[in-house]
Coordinates of C-alpha atoms and ligand atoms in Angstrom, one line a residue:
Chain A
X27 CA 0.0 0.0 0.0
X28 CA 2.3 2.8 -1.3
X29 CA -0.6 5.2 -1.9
X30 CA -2.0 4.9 1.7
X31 CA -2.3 8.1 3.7
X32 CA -1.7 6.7 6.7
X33 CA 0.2 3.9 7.9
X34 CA -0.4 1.9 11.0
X35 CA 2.1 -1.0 11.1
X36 CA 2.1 -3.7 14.1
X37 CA 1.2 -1.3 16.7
X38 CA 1.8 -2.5 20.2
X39 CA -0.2 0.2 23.2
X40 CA -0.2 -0.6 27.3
X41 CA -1.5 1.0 29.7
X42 CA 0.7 1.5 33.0
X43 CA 2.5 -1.9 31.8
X44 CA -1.0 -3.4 30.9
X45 CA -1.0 -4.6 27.3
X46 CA -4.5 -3.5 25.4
X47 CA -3.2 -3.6 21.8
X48 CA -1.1 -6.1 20.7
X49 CA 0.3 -5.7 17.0
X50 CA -2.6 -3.8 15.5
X51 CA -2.0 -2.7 11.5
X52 CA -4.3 -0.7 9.4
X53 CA -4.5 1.9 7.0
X54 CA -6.4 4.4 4.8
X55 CA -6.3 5.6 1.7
X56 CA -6.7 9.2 0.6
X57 CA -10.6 9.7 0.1
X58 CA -11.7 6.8 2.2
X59 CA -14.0 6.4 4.9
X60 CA -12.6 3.5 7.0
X61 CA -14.5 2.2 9.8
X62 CA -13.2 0.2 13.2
X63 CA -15.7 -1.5 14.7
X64 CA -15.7 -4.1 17.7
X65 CA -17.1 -4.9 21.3
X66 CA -16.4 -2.1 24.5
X67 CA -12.8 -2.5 25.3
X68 CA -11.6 -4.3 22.7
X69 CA -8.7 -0.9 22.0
X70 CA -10.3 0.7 19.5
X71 CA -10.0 4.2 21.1
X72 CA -6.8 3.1 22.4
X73 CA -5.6 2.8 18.9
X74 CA -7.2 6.2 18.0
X75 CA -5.3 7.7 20.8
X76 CA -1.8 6.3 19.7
X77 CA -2.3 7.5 16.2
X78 CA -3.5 11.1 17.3
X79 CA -0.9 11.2 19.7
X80 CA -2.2 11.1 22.8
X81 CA -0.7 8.2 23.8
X82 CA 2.4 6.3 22.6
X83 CA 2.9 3.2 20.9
X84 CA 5.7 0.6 22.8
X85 CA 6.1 -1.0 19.4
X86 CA 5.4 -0.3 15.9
X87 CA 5.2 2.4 13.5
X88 CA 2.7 5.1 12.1
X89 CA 3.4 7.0 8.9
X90 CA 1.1 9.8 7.9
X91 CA 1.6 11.0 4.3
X92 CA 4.9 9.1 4.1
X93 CA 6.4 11.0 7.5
X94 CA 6.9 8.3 10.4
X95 CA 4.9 10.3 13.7
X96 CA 4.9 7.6 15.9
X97 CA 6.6 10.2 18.5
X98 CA 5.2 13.1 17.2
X99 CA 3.3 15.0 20.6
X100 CA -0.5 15.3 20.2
X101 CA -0.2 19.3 19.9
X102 CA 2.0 18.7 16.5
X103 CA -1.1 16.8 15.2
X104 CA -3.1 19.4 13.8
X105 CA -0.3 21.0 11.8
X106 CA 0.4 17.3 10.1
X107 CA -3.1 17.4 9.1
X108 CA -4.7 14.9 11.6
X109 CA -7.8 16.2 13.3
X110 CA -9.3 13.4 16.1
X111 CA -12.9 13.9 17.6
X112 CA -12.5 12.4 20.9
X113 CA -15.3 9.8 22.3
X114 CA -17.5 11.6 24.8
X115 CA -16.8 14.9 22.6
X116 CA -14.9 16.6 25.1
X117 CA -15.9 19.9 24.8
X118 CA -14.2 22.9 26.4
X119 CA -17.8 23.5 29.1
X120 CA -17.6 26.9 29.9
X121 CA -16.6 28.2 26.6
X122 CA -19.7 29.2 24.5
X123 CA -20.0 27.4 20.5
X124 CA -18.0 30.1 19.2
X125 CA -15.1 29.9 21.5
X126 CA -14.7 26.3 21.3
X127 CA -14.9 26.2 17.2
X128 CA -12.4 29.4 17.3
X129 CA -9.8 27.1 19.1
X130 CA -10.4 23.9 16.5
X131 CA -8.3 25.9 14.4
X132 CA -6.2 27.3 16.7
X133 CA -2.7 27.1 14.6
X134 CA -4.2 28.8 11.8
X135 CA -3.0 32.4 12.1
X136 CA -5.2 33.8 9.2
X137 CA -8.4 35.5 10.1
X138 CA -10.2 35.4 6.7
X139 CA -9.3 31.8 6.8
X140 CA -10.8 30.9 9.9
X141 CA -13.8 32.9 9.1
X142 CA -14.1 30.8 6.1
X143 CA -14.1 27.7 7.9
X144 CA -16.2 29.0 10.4
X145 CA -18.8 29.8 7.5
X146 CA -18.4 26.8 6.2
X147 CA -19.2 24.5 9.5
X148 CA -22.2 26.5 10.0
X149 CA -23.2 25.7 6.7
X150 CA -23.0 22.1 7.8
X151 CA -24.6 22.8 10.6
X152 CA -26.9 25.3 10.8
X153 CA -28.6 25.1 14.7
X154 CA -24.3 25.8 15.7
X155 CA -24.5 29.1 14.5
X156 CA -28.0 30.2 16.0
X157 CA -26.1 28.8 19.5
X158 CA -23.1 30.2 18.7
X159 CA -22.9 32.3 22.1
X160 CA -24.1 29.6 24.0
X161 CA -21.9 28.0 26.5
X162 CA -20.9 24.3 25.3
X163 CA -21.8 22.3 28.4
X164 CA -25.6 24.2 28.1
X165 CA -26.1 22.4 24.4
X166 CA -28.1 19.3 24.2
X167 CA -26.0 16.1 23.7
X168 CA -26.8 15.9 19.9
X169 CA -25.8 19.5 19.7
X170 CA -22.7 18.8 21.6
X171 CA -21.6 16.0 19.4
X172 CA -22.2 18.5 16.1
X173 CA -20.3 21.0 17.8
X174 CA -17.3 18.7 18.8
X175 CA -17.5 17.4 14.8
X176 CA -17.8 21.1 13.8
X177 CA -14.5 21.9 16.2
X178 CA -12.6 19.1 14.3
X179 CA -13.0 20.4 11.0
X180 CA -12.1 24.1 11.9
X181 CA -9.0 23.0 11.6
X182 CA -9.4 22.2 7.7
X183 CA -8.0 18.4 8.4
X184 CA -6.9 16.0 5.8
X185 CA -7.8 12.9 7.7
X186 CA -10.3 13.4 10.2
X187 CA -11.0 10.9 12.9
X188 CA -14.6 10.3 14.9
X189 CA -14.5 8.2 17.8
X190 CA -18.1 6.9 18.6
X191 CA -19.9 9.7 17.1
X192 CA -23.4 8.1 17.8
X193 CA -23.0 7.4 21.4
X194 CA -26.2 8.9 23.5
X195 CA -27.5 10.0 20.6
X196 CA -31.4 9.1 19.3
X197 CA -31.6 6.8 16.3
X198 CA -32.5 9.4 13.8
X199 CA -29.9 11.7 15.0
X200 CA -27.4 9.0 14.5
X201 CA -28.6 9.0 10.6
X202 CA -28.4 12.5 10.2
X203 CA -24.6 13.0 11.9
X204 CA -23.7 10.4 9.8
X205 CA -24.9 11.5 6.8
X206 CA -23.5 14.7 7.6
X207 CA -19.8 12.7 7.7
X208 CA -20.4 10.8 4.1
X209 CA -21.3 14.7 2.9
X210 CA -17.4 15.7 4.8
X211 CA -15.8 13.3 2.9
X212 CA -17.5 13.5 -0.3
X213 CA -16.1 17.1 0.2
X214 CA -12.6 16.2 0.4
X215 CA -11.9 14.8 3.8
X216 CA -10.6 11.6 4.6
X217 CA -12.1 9.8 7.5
X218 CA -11.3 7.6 9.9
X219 CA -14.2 6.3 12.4
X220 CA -15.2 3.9 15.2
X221 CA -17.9 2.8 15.8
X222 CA -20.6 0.7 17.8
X223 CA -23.4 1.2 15.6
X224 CA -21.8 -0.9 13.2
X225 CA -24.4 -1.3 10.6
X226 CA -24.3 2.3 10.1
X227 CA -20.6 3.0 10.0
X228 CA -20.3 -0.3 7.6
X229 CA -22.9 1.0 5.3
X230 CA -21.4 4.5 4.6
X231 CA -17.7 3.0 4.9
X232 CA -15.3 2.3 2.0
X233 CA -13.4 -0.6 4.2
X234 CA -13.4 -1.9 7.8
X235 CA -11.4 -3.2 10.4
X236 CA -12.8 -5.9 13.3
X237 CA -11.0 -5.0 16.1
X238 CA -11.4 -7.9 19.3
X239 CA -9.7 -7.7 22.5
X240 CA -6.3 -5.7 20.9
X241 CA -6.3 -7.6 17.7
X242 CA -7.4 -7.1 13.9
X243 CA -9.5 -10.0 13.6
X244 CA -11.4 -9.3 10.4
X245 CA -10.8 -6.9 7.4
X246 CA -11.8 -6.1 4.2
X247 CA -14.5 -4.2 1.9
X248 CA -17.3 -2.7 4.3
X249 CA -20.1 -4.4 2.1
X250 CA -18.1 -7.8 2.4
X251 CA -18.2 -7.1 6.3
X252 CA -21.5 -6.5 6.4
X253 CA -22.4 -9.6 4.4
X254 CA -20.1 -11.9 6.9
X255 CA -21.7 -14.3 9.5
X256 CA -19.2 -13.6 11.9
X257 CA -19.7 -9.4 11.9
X258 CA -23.7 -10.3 11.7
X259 CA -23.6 -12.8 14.7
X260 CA -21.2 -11.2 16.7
X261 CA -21.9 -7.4 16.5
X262 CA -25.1 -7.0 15.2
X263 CA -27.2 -9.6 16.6
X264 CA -28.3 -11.1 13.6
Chain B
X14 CA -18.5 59.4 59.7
X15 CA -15.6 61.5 57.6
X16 CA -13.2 58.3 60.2
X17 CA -15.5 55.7 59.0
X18 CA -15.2 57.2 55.0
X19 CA -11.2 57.4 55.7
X20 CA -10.6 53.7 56.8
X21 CA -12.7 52.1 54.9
X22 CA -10.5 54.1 51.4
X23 CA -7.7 52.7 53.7
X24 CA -8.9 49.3 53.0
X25 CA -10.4 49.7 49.7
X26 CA -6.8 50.9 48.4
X27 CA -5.0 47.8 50.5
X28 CA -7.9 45.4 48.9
X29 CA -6.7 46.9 45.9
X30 CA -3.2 46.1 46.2
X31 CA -4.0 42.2 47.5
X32 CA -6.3 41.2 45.0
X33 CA -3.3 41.3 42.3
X34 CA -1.2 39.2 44.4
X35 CA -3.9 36.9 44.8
X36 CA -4.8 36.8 40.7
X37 CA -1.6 35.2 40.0
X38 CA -1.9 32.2 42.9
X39 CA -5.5 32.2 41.8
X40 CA -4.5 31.8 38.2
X41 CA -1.6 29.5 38.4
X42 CA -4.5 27.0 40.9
X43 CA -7.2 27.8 38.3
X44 CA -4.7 26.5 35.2
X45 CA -2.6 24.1 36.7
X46 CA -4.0 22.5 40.0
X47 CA -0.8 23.6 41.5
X48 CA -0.8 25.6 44.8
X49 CA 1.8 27.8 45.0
X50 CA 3.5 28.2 48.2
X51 CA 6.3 30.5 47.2
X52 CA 4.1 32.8 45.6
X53 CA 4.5 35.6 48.7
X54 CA 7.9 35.1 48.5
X55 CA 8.1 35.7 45.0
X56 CA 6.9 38.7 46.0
X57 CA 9.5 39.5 48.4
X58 CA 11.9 38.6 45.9
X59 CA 10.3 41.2 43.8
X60 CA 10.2 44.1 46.9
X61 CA 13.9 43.1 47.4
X62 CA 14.7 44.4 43.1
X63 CA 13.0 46.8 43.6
X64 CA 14.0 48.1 47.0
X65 CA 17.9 47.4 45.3
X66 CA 17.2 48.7 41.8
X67 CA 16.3 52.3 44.0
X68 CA 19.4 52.2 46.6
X69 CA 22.1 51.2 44.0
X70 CA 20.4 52.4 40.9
X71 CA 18.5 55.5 41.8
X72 CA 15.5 53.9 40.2
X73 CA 12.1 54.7 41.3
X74 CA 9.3 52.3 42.2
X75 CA 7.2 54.1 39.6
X76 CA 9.7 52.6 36.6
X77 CA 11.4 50.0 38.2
X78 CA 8.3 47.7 38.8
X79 CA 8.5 47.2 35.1
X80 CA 11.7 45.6 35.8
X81 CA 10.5 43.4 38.3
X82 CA 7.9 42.2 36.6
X83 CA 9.6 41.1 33.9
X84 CA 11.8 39.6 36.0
X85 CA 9.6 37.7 38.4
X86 CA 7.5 36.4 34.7
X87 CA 10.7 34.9 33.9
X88 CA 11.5 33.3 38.1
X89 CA 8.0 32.1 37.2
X90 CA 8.2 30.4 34.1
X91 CA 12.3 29.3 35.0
X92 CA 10.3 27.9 38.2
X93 CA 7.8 25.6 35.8
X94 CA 10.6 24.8 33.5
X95 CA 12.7 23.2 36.2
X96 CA 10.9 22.2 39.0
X97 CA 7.4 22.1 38.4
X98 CA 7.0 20.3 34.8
X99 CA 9.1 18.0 36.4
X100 CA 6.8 17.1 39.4
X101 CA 3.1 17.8 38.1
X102 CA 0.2 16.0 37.3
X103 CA 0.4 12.4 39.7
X104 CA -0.9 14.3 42.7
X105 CA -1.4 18.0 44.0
X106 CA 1.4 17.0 46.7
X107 CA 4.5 16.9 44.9
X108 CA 4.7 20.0 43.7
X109 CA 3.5 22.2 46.8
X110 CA 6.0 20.1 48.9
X111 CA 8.5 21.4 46.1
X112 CA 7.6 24.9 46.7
X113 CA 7.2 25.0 49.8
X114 CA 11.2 24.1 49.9
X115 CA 11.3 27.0 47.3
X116 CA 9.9 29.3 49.7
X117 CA 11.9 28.3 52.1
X118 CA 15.2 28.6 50.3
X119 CA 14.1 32.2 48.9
X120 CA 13.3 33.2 52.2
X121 CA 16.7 32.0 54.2
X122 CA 18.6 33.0 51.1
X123 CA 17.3 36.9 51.8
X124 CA 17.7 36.5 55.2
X125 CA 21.4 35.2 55.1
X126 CA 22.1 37.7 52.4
X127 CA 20.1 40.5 53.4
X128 CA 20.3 40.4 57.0
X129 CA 16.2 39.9 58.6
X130 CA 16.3 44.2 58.9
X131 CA 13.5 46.3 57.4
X132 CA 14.3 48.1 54.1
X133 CA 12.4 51.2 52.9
X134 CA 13.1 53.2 50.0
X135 CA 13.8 56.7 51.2
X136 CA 12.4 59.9 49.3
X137 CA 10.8 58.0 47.0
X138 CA 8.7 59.7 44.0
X139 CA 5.2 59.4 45.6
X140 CA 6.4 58.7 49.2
X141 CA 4.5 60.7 51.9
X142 CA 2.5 62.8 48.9
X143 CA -0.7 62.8 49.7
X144 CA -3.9 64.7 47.8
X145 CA -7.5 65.6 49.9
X146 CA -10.4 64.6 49.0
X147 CA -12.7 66.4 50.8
X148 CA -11.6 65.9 54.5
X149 CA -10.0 62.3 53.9
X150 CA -6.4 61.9 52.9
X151 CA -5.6 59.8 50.3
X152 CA -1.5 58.0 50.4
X153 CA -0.4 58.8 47.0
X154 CA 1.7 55.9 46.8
X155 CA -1.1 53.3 48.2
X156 CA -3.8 55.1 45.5
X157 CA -1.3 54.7 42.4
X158 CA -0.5 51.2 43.6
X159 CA -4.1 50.2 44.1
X160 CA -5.4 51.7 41.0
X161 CA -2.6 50.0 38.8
X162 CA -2.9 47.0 40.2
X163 CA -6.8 46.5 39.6
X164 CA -5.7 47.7 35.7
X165 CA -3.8 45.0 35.7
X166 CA -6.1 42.7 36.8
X167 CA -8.4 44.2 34.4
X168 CA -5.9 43.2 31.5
X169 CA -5.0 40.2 32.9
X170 CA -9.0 39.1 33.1
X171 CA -9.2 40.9 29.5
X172 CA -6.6 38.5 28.4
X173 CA -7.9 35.6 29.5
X174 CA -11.6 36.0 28.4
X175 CA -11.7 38.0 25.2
X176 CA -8.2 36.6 23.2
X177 CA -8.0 33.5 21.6
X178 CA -4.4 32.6 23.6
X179 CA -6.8 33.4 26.4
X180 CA -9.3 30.6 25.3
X181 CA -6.1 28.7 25.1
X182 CA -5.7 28.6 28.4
X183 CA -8.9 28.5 29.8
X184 CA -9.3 25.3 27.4
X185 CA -5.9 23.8 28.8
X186 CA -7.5 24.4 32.1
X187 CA -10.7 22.5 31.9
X188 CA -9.4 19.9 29.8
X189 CA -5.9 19.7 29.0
X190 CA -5.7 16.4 26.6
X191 CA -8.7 18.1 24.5
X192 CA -6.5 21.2 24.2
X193 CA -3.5 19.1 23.1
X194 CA -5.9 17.9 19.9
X195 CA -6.9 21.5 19.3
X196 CA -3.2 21.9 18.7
X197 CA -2.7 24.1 22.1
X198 CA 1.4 23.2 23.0
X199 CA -0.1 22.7 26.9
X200 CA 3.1 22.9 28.3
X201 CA 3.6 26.3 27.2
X202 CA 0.5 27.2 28.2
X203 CA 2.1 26.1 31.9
X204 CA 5.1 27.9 31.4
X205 CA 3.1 31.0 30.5
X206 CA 0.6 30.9 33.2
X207 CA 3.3 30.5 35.8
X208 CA 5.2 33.2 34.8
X209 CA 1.7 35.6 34.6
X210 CA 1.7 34.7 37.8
X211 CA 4.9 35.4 38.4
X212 CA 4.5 39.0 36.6
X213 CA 1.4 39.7 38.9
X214 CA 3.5 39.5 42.5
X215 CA 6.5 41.5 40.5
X216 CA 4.4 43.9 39.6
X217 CA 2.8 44.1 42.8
X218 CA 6.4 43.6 45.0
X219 CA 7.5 46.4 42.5
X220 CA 5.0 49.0 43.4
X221 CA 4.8 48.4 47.1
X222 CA 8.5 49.8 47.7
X223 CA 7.2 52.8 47.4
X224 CA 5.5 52.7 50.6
X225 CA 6.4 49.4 52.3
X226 CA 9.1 47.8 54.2
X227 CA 11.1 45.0 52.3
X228 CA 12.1 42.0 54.7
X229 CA 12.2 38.8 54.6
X230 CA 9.4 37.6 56.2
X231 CA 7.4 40.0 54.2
X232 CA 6.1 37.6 51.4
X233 CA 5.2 35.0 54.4
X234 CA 2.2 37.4 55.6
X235 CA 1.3 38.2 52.3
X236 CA 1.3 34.9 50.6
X237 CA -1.4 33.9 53.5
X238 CA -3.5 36.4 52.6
X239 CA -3.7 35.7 48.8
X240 CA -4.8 32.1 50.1
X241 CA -7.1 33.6 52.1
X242 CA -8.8 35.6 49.2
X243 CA -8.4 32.7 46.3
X244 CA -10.0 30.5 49.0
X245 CA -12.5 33.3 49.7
X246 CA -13.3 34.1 46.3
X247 CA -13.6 30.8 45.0
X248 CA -10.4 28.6 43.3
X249 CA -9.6 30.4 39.7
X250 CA -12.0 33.0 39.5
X251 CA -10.4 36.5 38.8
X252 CA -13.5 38.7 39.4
X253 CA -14.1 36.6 43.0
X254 CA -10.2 37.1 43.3
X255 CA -11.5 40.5 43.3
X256 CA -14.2 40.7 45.5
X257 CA -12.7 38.8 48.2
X258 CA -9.8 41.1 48.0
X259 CA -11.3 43.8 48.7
X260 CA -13.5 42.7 51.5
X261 CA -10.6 41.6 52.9
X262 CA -8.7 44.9 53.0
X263 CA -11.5 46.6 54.4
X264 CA -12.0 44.2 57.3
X265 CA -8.4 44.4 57.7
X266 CA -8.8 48.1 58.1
X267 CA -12.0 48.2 60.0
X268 CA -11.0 46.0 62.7
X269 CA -7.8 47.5 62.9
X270 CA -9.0 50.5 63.7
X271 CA -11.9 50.1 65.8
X272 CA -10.6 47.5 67.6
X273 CA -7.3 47.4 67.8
X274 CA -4.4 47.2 65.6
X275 CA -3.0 43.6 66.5
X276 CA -6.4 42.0 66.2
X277 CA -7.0 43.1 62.2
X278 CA -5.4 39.4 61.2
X279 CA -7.7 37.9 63.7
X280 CA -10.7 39.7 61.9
X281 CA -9.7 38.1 59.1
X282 CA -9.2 34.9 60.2
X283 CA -12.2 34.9 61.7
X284 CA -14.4 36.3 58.3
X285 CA -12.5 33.5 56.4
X286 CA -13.3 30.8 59.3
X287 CA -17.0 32.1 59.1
X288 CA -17.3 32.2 55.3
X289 CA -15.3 28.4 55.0
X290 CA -18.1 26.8 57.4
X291 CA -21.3 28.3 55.8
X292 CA -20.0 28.4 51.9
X293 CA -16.9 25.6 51.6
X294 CA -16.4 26.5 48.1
X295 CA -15.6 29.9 49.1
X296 CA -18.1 33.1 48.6
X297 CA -18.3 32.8 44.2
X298 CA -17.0 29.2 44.5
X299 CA -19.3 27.1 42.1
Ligands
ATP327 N1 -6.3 5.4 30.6 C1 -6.3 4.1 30.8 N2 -5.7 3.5 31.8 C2 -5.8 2.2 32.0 N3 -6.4 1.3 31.2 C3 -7.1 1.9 30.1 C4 -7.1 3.3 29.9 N4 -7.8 3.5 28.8 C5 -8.3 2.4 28.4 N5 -7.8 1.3 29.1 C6 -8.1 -0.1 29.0 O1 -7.7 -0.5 27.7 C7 -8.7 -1.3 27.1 C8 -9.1 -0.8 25.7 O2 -9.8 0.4 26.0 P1 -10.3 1.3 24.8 O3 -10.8 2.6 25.4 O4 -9.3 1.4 23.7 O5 -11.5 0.4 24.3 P2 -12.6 0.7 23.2 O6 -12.5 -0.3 22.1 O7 -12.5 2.1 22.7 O8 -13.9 0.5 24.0 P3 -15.3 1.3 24.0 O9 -16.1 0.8 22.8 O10 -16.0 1.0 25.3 O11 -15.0 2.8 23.8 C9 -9.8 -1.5 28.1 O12 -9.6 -2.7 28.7 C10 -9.6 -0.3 29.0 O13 -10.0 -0.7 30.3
MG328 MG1 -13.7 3.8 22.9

């Protein structure tokens, strides 16, 4: 995979000493939507964490565009062109809409671009700029998660990465954030997303990745995923 | 009445004065979880340049506290750099045992140095000027140094709410692994924050010499009160840093002068005792 955008090879991730990933490789291409799926604790936002930077591989290697940033601090991140949305959104509370989105793209010096972007996620979604002075924590949780999507884009990211996007959020909700990410990356973004609603994330993704207990246990084409008896039986109680 | 009027501007101006020294501990708790012990003595070290800068250089309080400000930012951020990065974020213990031996040091090191003798800058600009204001008298020095220190704290609070380094830091504050992704370098943001802090009790030490005593004990006293008011005014909140100060200086000044001059610490042990047991989190605490 020479064209891949980023490169995840054999990574190894502990806790404190404790193991959770052991030897996990992946990667996505530039355009794709790539989904990880798999059960609670099986180190999916473990692994999302080691690529953003948050927290360092013991073993193995991650190339972005052909640059190895295995060490490279979470801060240096944005600049590279890797924007993750956190699970549980992560909001800054007491900063209203505004303030929060201002700081997605807090490296970008230029004011006329950040106004841009700024159009540009309220044009995605609308509600964030009628609450744009509102105070984060004071949004409802579907608001919150639009907002935390809305922050990661200010940034104008090449890949952008969505951990659990649908958590707490009402079914029809789910279907509207995520069509909201298949619009993203038909504009340009490449994605990167885990999730437990795995129908939905399989059904808008390019490719997929089982993930169980630390491992890749499964991969291939998202439709081929959805089609297998293990995926069906094991994740979506079919 | 025209007494009453007069001691309570007494306080007022001394509130004035605390309520900078207590925005940069109130800051650097509000930021960093850190409780800085050796921020009083920071200040003495700051009364000590500035008490120096006018005996050797002939340089008045009124210019020289821009020296010691930039001087205690940079104690302050050298402070983070070597000693607190290197001790934050386990627990809140390790790094106010570490400055607490900071403190210490600072302290005995003015002492052995300095001899434990009260300084005082003589025939300073504003020393012993006074202007009337109706039949009150108003310290020049204590006015200039109250009303510059609440512009500062004005700047400092403008700083932090209304620029986006500001957001910066409020973000690093509430959630420093979600400012990491935003791109924020949070360990500048530390650096910075301590030496704010720092600037705040430079500033502050710097002005004071005007009208205060430089010893070595000096910071000791003050550094109390500041805890008092942060505590008061509720952990990391400027505008309660504020408040509290200035309730503060007027008990101060009340009790000193209707009761007696030894017991205004005790009134203000005693509001803070009384304020800790009905509101915990401290009168603007949330
Ligand atoms: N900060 C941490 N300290 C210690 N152990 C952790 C930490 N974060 C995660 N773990 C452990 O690592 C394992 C993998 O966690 P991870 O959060 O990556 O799972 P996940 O696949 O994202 O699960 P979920 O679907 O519930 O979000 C779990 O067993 C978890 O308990
Ligand atoms: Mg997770």
């Amino acid at each position: 995979m020479n064209n891949a955008m980023l490169e995840v090879e054999g990574i190894h991730c502990a806790y404190d000493g404790v193991p959770v990933v052991h030897g996990v490789s992946l990667n996505v291409s530039q355009g794709e939507i790539v989904a990880i799926v798999g059960a609670n604790g099986a180190g999916k936002s473990t692994t999302m964490k080691a690529i953003a930077g948050l927290h360092h591989p013991t073993r193995g290697r991650i190339r972005f565009l052909g640059q190895d940033i295995t060490q490279t601090p979470g801060y240096a991140m944005i600049a590279k062109g890797i924007s993750y949305v956190p699970e549980g959104r992560r909001l800054f509370a007491k900063l209203s809409v505004r303030e929060n989105l201002e700081l997605g793209a807090y490296t970008e010096k230029n004011r006329a671009v950040i106004d841009q972007r700024l159009e540009q996620v309220f044009t995605l979604f609308p509600i964030l700029a009628d609450r744009a002075k509102q105070v984060a924590e004071t949004l409802s949780g579907g608001e919150q998660q639009m907002c935390a999507i809305a922050r990661g884009l200010m940034s104008g990211p090449k890949l952008l990465m969505l951990d659990e996007l649908s958590l707490g959020l009402m079914p029809a909700l789910v279907e509207k954030v995520i069509a909201t990410v298949v619009e993203i990356n038909r504009q340009g973004t490449t994605i990167l997303l885990v999730e437990q609603m795995v129908q939905e994330a399989l059904e808008i993704a390019d490719r997929g990745y089982v993930l169980q207990t630390g491992r890749i246990v499964q991969e291939g084409p998202a439709k081929a995923l959805l089609a297998s008896d293990s995926v069906r039986k094991a994740y979506m109680g079919l | 009445m025209d007494i009453f009027a007069q001691v309570m501007i007494d306080g007022l101006l001394t509130g004035m004065l605390y309520a900078l020294v207590a925005a940069g501990l109130s800051l650097i708790w509000g930021v960093m979880d850190v409780i800085h012990f050796a921020h009083g003595e920071f200040l003495m070290v700051a009364m000590y340049l500035s008490f120096w800068l006018g005996f050797v250089g002939g340089i008045d309080p009124v210019i020289s506290w821009m020296a010691s400000g930039v001087f205690l930012f940079i104690l302050g951020a050298l402070t983070y750099r070597l000693v607190i990065s290197h001790c934050i974020g386990k627990s809140a213990m390790p790094p106010l045992l570490a400055t607490f031996g900071l403190s210490l040091f600072l302290k005995n090191f003015c002492m052995n140095r300095f001899s434990p003798n009260f300084r005082i800058l003589q025939d300073t600009l504003l020393g012993g000027k006074t202007i009337m204001l109706g039949s009150i008298t108003i310290g020049l020095p204590q006015l200039v140094t109250g009303v510059f220190s609440v512009t500062m704290l004005f700047a400092l609070y403008y700083l932090i709410k209304k620029t986006r380094l500001g957001w910066a830091i409020q973000a690093t504050a509430m959630d420093r692994e979600a400012a990491e992704l935003m791109g924020i370098h949070t360990d500048r943001i530390y650096l910075l924050v301590f030496g704010l802090g720092g600037a705040c009790v430079g500033i502050a030490g710097g002005l004071m010499t005007s009208y205060l005593a430089v010893h070595p004990e000096v910071g000791g006293l003050f550094g109390l009160i500041a805890f008092l008011i942060v505590a008061l005014g509720g952990f990391g909140s400027v505008p309660g840093a504020l408040a509290a100060a200035l309730i503060i200086g007027m008990v101060e000044a009340l009790a000193g002068f209707y009761i007696a001059p030894v017991f205004k610490y005790v009134a203000v042990f005693m509001l803070y005792l009384v304020v800790v047991m009905v509101r915990p989190k401290g009168l603007f605490g949330w």
